[in-house]
Coordinates of C-alpha atoms in Angstrom, one line a residue:
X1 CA 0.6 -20.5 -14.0
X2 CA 1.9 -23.0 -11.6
X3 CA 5.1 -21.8 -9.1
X4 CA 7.7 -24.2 -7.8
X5 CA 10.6 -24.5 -5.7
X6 CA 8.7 -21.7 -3.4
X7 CA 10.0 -21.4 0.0
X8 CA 9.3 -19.8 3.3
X9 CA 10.8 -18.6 6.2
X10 CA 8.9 -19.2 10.0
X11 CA 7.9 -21.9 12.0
X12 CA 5.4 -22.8 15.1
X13 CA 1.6 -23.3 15.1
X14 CA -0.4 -22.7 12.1
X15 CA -2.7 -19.2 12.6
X16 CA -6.0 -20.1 10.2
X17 CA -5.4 -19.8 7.1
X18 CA -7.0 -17.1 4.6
X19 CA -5.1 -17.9 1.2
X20 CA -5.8 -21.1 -0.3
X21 CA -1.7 -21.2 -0.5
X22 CA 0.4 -23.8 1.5
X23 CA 2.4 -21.6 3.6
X24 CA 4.6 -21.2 6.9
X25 CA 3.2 -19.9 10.0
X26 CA 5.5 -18.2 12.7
X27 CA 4.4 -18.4 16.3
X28 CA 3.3 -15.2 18.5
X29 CA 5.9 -13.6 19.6
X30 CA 6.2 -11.5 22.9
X31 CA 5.6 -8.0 22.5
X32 CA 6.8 -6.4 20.2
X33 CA 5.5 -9.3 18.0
X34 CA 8.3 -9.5 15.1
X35 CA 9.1 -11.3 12.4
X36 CA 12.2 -13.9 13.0
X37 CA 14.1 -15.9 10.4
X38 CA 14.4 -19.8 10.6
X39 CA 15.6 -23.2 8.4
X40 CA 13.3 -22.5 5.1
X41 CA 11.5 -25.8 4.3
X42 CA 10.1 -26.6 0.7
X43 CA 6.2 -26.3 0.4
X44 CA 4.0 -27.7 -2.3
X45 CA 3.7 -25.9 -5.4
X46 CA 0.1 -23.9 -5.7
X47 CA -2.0 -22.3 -8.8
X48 CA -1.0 -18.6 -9.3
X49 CA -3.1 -17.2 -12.4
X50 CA -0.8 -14.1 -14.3
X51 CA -3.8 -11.8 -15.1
X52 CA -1.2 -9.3 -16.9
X53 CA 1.8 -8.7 -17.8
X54 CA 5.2 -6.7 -19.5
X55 CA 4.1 -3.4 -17.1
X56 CA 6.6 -0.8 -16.5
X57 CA 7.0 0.2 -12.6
X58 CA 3.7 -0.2 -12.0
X59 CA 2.5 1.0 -8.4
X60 CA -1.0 0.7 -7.8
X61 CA -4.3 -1.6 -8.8
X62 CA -8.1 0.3 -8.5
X63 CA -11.5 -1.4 -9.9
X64 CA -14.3 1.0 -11.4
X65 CA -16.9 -1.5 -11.4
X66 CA -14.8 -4.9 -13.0
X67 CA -12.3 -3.0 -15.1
X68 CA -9.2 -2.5 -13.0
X69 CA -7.0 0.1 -13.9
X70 CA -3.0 0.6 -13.2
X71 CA -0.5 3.3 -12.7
X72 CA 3.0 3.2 -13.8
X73 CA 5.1 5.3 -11.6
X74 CA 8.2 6.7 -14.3
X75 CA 5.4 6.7 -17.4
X76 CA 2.8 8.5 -15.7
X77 CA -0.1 6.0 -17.5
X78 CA -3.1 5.0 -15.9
X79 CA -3.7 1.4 -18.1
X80 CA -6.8 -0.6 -18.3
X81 CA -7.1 -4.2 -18.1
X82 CA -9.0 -6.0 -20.9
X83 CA -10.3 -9.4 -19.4
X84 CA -7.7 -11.2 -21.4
X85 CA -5.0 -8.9 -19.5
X86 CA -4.1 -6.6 -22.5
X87 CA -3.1 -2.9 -21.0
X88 CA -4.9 -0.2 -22.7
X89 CA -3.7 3.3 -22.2
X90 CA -6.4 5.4 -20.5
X91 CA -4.4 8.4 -20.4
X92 CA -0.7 10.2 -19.6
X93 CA -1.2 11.9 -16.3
X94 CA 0.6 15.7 -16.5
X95 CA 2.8 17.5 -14.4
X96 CA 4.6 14.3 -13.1
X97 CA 7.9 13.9 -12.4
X98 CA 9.2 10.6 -11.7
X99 CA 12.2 10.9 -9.8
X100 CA 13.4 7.9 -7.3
X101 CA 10.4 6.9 -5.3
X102 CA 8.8 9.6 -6.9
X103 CA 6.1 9.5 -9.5
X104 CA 2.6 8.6 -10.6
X105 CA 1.4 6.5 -7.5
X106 CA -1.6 5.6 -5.8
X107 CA -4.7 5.7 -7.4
X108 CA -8.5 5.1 -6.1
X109 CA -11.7 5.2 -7.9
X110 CA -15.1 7.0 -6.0
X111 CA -18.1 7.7 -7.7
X112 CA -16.9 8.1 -11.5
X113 CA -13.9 10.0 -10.6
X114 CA -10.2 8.8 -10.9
X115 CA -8.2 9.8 -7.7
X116 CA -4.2 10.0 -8.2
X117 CA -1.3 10.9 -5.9
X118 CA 1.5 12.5 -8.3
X119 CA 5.0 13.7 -7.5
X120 CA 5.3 16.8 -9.4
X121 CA 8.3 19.3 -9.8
X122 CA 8.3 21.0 -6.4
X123 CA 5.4 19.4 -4.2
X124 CA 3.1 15.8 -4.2
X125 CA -0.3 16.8 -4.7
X126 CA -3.6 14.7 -5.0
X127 CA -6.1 15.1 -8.3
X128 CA -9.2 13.6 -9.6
X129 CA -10.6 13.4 -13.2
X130 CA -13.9 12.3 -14.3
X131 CA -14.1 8.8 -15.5
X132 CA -16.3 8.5 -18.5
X133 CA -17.1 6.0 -21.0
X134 CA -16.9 2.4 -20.2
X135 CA -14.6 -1.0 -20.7
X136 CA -12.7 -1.0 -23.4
X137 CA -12.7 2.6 -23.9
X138 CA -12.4 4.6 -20.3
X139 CA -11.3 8.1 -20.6
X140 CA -10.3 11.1 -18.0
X141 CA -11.7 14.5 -17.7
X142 CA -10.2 17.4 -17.1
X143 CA -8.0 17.6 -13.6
X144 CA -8.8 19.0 -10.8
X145 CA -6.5 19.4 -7.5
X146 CA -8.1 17.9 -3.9
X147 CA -4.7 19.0 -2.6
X148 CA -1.4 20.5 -3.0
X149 CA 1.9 21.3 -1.2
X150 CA 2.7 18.0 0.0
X151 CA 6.7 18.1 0.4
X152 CA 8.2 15.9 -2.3
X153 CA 11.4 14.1 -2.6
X154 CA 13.2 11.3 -4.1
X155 CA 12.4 9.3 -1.3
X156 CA 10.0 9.0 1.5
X157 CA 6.7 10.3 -0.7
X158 CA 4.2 8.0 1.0
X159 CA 1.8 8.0 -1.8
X160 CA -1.4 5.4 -1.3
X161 CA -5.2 7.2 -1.5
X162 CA -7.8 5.1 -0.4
X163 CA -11.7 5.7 0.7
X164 CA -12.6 4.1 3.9
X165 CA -16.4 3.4 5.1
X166 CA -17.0 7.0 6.6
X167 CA -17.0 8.1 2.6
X168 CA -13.7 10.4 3.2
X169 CA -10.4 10.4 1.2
X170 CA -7.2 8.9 3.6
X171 CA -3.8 9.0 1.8
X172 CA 0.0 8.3 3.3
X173 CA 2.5 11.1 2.8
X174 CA 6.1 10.1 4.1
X175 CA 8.5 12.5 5.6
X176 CA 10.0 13.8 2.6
X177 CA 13.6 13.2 3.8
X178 CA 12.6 15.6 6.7
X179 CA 12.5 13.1 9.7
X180 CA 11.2 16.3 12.2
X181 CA 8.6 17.4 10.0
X182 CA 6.6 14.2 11.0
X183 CA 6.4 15.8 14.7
X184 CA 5.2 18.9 13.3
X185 CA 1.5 19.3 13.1
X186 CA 2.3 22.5 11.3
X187 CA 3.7 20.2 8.1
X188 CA 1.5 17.7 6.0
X189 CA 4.5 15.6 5.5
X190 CA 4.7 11.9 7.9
X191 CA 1.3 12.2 8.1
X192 CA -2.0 10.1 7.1
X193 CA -4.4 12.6 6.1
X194 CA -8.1 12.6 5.9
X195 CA -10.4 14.7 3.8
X196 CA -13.4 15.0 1.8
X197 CA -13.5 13.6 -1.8
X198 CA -13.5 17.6 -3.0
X199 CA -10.6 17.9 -0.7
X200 CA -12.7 20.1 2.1
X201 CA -11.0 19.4 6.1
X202 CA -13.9 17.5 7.4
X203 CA -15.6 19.0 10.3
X204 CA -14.7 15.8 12.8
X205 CA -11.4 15.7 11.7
X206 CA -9.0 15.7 15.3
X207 CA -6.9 18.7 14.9
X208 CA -9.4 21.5 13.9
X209 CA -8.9 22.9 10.6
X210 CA -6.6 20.3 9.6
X211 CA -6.2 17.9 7.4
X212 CA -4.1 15.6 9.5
X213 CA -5.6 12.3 10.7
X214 CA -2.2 10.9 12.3
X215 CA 1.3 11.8 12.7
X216 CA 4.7 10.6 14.0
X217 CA 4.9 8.0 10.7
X218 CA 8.4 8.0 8.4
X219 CA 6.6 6.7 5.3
X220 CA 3.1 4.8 5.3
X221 CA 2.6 2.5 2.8
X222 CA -0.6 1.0 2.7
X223 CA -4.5 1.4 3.9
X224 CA -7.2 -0.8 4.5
X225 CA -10.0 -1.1 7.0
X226 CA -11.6 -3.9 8.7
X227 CA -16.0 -4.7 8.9
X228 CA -15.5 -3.0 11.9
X229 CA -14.2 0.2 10.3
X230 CA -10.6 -0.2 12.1
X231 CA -7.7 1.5 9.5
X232 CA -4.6 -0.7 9.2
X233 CA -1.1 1.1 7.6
X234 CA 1.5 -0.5 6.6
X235 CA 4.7 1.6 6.8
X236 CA 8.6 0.9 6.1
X237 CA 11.5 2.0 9.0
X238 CA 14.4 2.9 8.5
X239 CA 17.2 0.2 9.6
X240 CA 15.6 -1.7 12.5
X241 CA 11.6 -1.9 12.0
X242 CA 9.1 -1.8 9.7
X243 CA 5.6 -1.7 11.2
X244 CA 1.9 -2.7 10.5
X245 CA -0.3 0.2 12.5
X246 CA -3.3 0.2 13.8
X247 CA -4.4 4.2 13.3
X248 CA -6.6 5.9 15.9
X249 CA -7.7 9.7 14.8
X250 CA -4.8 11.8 16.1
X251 CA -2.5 9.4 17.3
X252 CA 1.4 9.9 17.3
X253 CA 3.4 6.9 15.5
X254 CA 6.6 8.0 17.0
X255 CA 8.8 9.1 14.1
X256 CA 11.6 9.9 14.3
X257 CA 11.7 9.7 18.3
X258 CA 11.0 5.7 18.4
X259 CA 10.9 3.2 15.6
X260 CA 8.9 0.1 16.0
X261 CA 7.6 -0.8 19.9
X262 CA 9.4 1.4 22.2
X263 CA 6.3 1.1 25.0
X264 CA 6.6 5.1 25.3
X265 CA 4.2 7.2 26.8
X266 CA 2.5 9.7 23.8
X267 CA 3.3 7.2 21.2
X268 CA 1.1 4.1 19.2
X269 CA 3.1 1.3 19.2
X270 CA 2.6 -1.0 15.8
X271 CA 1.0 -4.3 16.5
X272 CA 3.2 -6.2 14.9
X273 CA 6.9 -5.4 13.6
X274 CA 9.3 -6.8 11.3
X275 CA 13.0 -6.6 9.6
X276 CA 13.2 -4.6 6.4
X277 CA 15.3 -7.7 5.3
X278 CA 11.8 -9.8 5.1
X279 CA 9.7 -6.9 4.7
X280 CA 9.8 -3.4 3.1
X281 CA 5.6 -3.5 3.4
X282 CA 4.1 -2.2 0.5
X283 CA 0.1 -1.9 -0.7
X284 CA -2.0 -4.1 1.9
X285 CA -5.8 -5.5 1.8
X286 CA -7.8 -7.3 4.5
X287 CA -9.5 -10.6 3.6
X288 CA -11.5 -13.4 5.0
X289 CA -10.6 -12.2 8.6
X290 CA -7.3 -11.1 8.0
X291 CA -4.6 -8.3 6.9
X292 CA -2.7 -9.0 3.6
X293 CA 0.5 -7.1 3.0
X294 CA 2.7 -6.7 -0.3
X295 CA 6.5 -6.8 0.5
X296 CA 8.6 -5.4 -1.3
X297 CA 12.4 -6.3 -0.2
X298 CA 11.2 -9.3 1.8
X299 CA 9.2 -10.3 -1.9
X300 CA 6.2 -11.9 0.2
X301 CA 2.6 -11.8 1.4
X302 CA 2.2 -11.7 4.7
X303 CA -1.0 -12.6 5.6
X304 CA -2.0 -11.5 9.4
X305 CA -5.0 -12.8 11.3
X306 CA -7.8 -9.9 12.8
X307 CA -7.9 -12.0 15.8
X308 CA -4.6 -12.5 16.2
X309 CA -2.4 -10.1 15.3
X310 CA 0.8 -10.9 16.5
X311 CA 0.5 -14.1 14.7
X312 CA 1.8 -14.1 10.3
X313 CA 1.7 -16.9 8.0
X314 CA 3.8 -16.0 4.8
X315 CA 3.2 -17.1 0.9
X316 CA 4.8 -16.6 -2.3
X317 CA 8.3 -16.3 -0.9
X318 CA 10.6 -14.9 -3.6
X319 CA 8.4 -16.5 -6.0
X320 CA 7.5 -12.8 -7.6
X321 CA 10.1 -10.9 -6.7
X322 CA 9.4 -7.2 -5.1
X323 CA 5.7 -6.9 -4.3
X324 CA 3.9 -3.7 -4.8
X325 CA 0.5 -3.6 -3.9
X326 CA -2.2 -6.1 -3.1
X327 CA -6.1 -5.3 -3.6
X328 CA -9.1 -7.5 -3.6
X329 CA -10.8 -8.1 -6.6
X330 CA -14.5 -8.5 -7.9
X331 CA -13.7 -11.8 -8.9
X332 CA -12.9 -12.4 -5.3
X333 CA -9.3 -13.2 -5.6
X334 CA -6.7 -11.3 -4.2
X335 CA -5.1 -9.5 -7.1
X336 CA -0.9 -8.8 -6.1
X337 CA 1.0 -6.3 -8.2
X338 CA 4.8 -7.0 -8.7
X339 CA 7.1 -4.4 -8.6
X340 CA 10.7 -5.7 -10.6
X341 CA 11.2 -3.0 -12.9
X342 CA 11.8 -0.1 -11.0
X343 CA 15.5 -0.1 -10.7
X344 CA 15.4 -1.8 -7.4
X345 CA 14.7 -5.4 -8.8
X346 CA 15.7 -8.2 -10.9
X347 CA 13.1 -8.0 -13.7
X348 CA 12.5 -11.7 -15.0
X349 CA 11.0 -12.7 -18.5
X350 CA 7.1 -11.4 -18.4
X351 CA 7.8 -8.4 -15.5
X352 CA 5.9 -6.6 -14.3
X353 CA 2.7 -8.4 -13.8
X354 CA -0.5 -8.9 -11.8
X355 CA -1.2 -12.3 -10.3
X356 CA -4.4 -13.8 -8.9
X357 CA -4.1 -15.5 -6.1
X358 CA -7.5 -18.1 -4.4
X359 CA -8.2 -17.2 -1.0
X360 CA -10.2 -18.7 1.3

């Protein structure tokens, strides 16, 4: 599919460019590096590829082996994408109970089993199910909890799982509504949490006995790490900044006492910032040397250099709509989920979908 008419917002020297998209490139800023608004100029139109489309709220993209799979948040499916982009229905996930933000979220895949972060009726809670079979006909075992008693809400449920290099379980829980809980090492909620795929508290884990891996956060969004094993998180503010995070084991990301760079001592200030009016940031990746994030109100990728990151060049700029999450795929494209159906958007002919995007 080819876009046109796209637009972008930034201007200043060009940081190197990972996607193979035309795109504008805002300048460092001083500390706190943050995103500012300027003229939009036209840019060329570039080749998008839909992979799949007519999804309903869907929130996350995993791979086991090639065949990607997809939850839908307010259906509770986990799909499976045929390589011409038809959704099969793996399975209904139970006990889920969409409600706002709420519902069947992020989902990861490690060694055969299906990982999924759910809002139930009273708590979020992390399972996994054996994957069996293979494409074309997956199927899910039985469930089994990795853990439980995550506050839940219609807002603020954090809700992305990933498995970094170390071979542990990370996932985002948001504050719940409860902005002092994400003080409180006491709570699990406004935290990124580490564990062990069975859900064990890994011995080397900073607070002893504890599943918390960082705290002081109002509701992380994303996860991914660098060759260097660094962990990036995206996370949305509240009115002033939203943040990209660079997470050291047990430090405090502020919430609710700062938001954004406050240069505080006891607090990790983001490395780069930006208004929820061009963010809202979502699922992100890192490719080809830099951090890609899915926005969701600022309906963009923002693609962020490792060696410079105070520096953004932005793509697909209101092209999509809402992105959800970003991943990279085996083909080695970047594969962006949109996210127009969830009551927040304005769905267009074809939405939801998953788009492949070139890099590099």
């Amino acid at each position: 599919m080819t876009t046109t008419g796209r637009r972008c917002i930034g201007a200043g020297v060009a940081a190197s460019a990972v996607l193979a998209l035309v795109a504008c490139t805002s300048e460092p800023a001083p500390r706190p590096p943050s995103a500012t608004s300027a003229a939009p100029s036209s840019v060329e139109p570039e080749e998008v590829t839909v992979v799949a489309q007519d999804l309903d709220a869907p929130w996350s993209i995993a791979f086991r082996d090639d065949v990607a799979l997809i939850s839908e948040r307010d259906s509770a499916r986990i799909l499976e994408l045929s390589d011409d982009g038809e959704a099969r229905e793996v399975a209904v996930i139970d006990g889920v109970a969409p409600r706002g933000e709420g519902g069947l979220l992020g989902i990861a895949v490690h060694e055969d089993y299906l990982y999924v972060y759910l809002t139930g009726a009273d708590e979020n809670r992390i399972e996994r199910f054996e994957l069996t079979g293979s494409a074309g006909d997956l199927a899910l075992g039985r469930a089994e909890t990795v853990i439980s008693g995550m506050d839940a809400a219609g807002n603020h449920n954090g809700g992305r799982i990933a498995f970094g290099p170390d071979g542990m379980l990370y996932a985002t829980v948001g504050d719940a509504g409860d902005p002092s809980s994400a003080q409180d090492l006491d709570s699990l909620s406004g935290k990124i949490l580490r564990l062990t795929p069975e859900g064990e508290i890994p011995a080397d884990n900073p607070f002893d006995g504890s599943p918390v891996y960082s705290y002081g956060h109002r509701n992380p969004q994303g996860l991914a790490w660098d060759d260097d094993g660094v962990l990036y998180a995206s996370e949305f503010g509240q009115d002033t900044w939203d943040e990209l995070n660079v997470i050291e084991a047990g430090g405090n990301y502020g919430w609710p006492e700062v938001e954004g760079f406050a240069d505080r001592e006891g607090f990790i200030d983001p490395v780069q910032q930006w208004s929820p009016d061009v963010a809202s940031p979502s699922g992100i990746a890192v490719a080809n040397g830099a951090v890609v994030v899915a926005n969701l109100r600022g309906e963009r990728l923002r693609e962020i250099p490792l060696e410079a990151l105070g520096t953004a060049s932005e793509h697909l700029v209101g092209e999509y709509g809402r992105l959800r999450d970003v991943v990279l795929a085996p083909d080695g494209t970047l594969w962006v989920l949109t996210n127009n159906t969830d009551g927040r958007g304005q769905p267009a002919a074809g939405d939801d979908r998953v788009i492949s995007v070139p890099i590099g």
